[in-house]
């Protein structure tokens, strides 16, 4: 997926602000019980990245199902979480080095 799907605009997010302006639009899709999702959130905060986050497992079913389907259509049946969206590009699974590179914070 290299474009933001319109359905993602209706998801409730929690905004995480940064101390500095960031040139990227960043969204973090995770699960409330996911250790890698928490590690991803912490990395973004440590790096001062402004981002919006949602825990997909806490969303109402009618909101959650189409999002999960879109991720499965892109990645396959077993989607690795978290999913990081940076400027309409989606990264599946937590990989510190890849995330830092994509954010320009190597």
mmCIF file with all atom_site columns, C-alpha atoms in Angstrom, residues 16-22 39-51 99-101 103-106:
data_model
loop_
_atom_site.group_PDB
_atom_site.id
_atom_site.type_symbol
_atom_site.label_atom_id
_atom_site.label_alt_id
_atom_site.label_comp_id
_atom_site.label_asym_id
_atom_site.label_entity_id
_atom_site.label_seq_id
_atom_site.pdbx_PDB_ins_code
_atom_site.Cartn_x
_atom_site.Cartn_y
_atom_site.Cartn_z
_atom_site.occupancy
_atom_site.B_iso_or_equiv
_atom_site.pdbx_formal_charge
_atom_site.auth_seq_id
_atom_site.auth_comp_id
_atom_site.auth_asym_id
_atom_site.auth_atom_id
_atom_site.pdbx_PDB_model_num
ATOM 1  C CA . UNK A 1 16  ? 1.345  12.220 20.294 1.00 0.00 ? 16  UNK A CA 1
ATOM 2  C CA . UNK A 1 17  ? 3.022  15.594 19.962 1.00 0.00 ? 17  UNK A CA 1
ATOM 3  C CA . UNK A 1 18  ? 6.709  16.229 19.450 1.00 0.00 ? 18  UNK A CA 1
ATOM 4  C CA . UNK A 1 19  ? 8.855  19.109 20.601 1.00 0.00 ? 19  UNK A CA 1
ATOM 5  C CA . UNK A 1 20  ? 9.873  19.839 17.037 1.00 0.00 ? 20  UNK A CA 1
ATOM 6  C CA . UNK A 1 21  ? 8.159  20.121 13.674 1.00 0.00 ? 21  UNK A CA 1
ATOM 7  C CA . UNK A 1 22  ? 8.335  16.906 11.694 1.00 0.00 ? 22  UNK A CA 1
ATOM 8  C CA . UNK A 1 39  ? 8.457  -0.618 21.554 1.00 0.00 ? 39  UNK A CA 1
ATOM 9  C CA . UNK A 1 40  ? 7.508  1.182  18.351 1.00 0.00 ? 40  UNK A CA 1
ATOM 10 C CA . UNK A 1 41  ? 5.566  3.843  20.244 1.00 0.00 ? 41  UNK A CA 1
ATOM 11 C CA . UNK A 1 42  ? 8.492  4.388  22.603 1.00 0.00 ? 42  UNK A CA 1
ATOM 12 C CA . UNK A 1 43  ? 10.932 4.722  19.703 1.00 0.00 ? 43  UNK A CA 1
ATOM 13 C CA . UNK A 1 44  ? 8.791  7.376  18.022 1.00 0.00 ? 44  UNK A CA 1
ATOM 14 C CA . UNK A 1 45  ? 8.521  9.314  21.281 1.00 0.00 ? 45  UNK A CA 1
ATOM 15 C CA . UNK A 1 46  ? 12.276 9.008  21.982 1.00 0.00 ? 46  UNK A CA 1
ATOM 16 C CA . UNK A 1 47  ? 12.995 10.337 18.493 1.00 0.00 ? 47  UNK A CA 1
ATOM 17 C CA . UNK A 1 48  ? 10.630 13.284 18.966 1.00 0.00 ? 48  UNK A CA 1
ATOM 18 C CA . UNK A 1 49  ? 8.318  12.193 16.154 1.00 0.00 ? 49  UNK A CA 1
ATOM 19 C CA . UNK A 1 50  ? 4.785  13.601 16.146 1.00 0.00 ? 50  UNK A CA 1
ATOM 20 C CA . UNK A 1 51  ? 2.367  10.768 15.359 1.00 0.00 ? 51  UNK A CA 1
ATOM 21 C CA . UNK A 1 99  ? 11.906 2.877  10.920 1.00 0.00 ? 99  UNK A CA 1
ATOM 22 C CA . UNK A 1 100 ? 14.754 5.272  11.741 1.00 0.00 ? 100 UNK A CA 1
ATOM 23 C CA . UNK A 1 101 ? 15.929 5.239  8.132  1.00 0.00 ? 101 UNK A CA 1
ATOM 24 C CA . UNK A 1 103 ? 12.036 8.784  9.300  1.00 0.00 ? 103 UNK A CA 1
ATOM 25 C CA . UNK A 1 104 ? 15.411 10.253 8.313  1.00 0.00 ? 104 UNK A CA 1
ATOM 26 C CA . UNK A 1 105 ? 16.855 9.700  11.781 1.00 0.00 ? 105 UNK A CA 1
ATOM 27 C CA . UNK A 1 106 ? 19.568 7.124  11.114 1.00 0.00 ? 106 UNK A CA 1
#
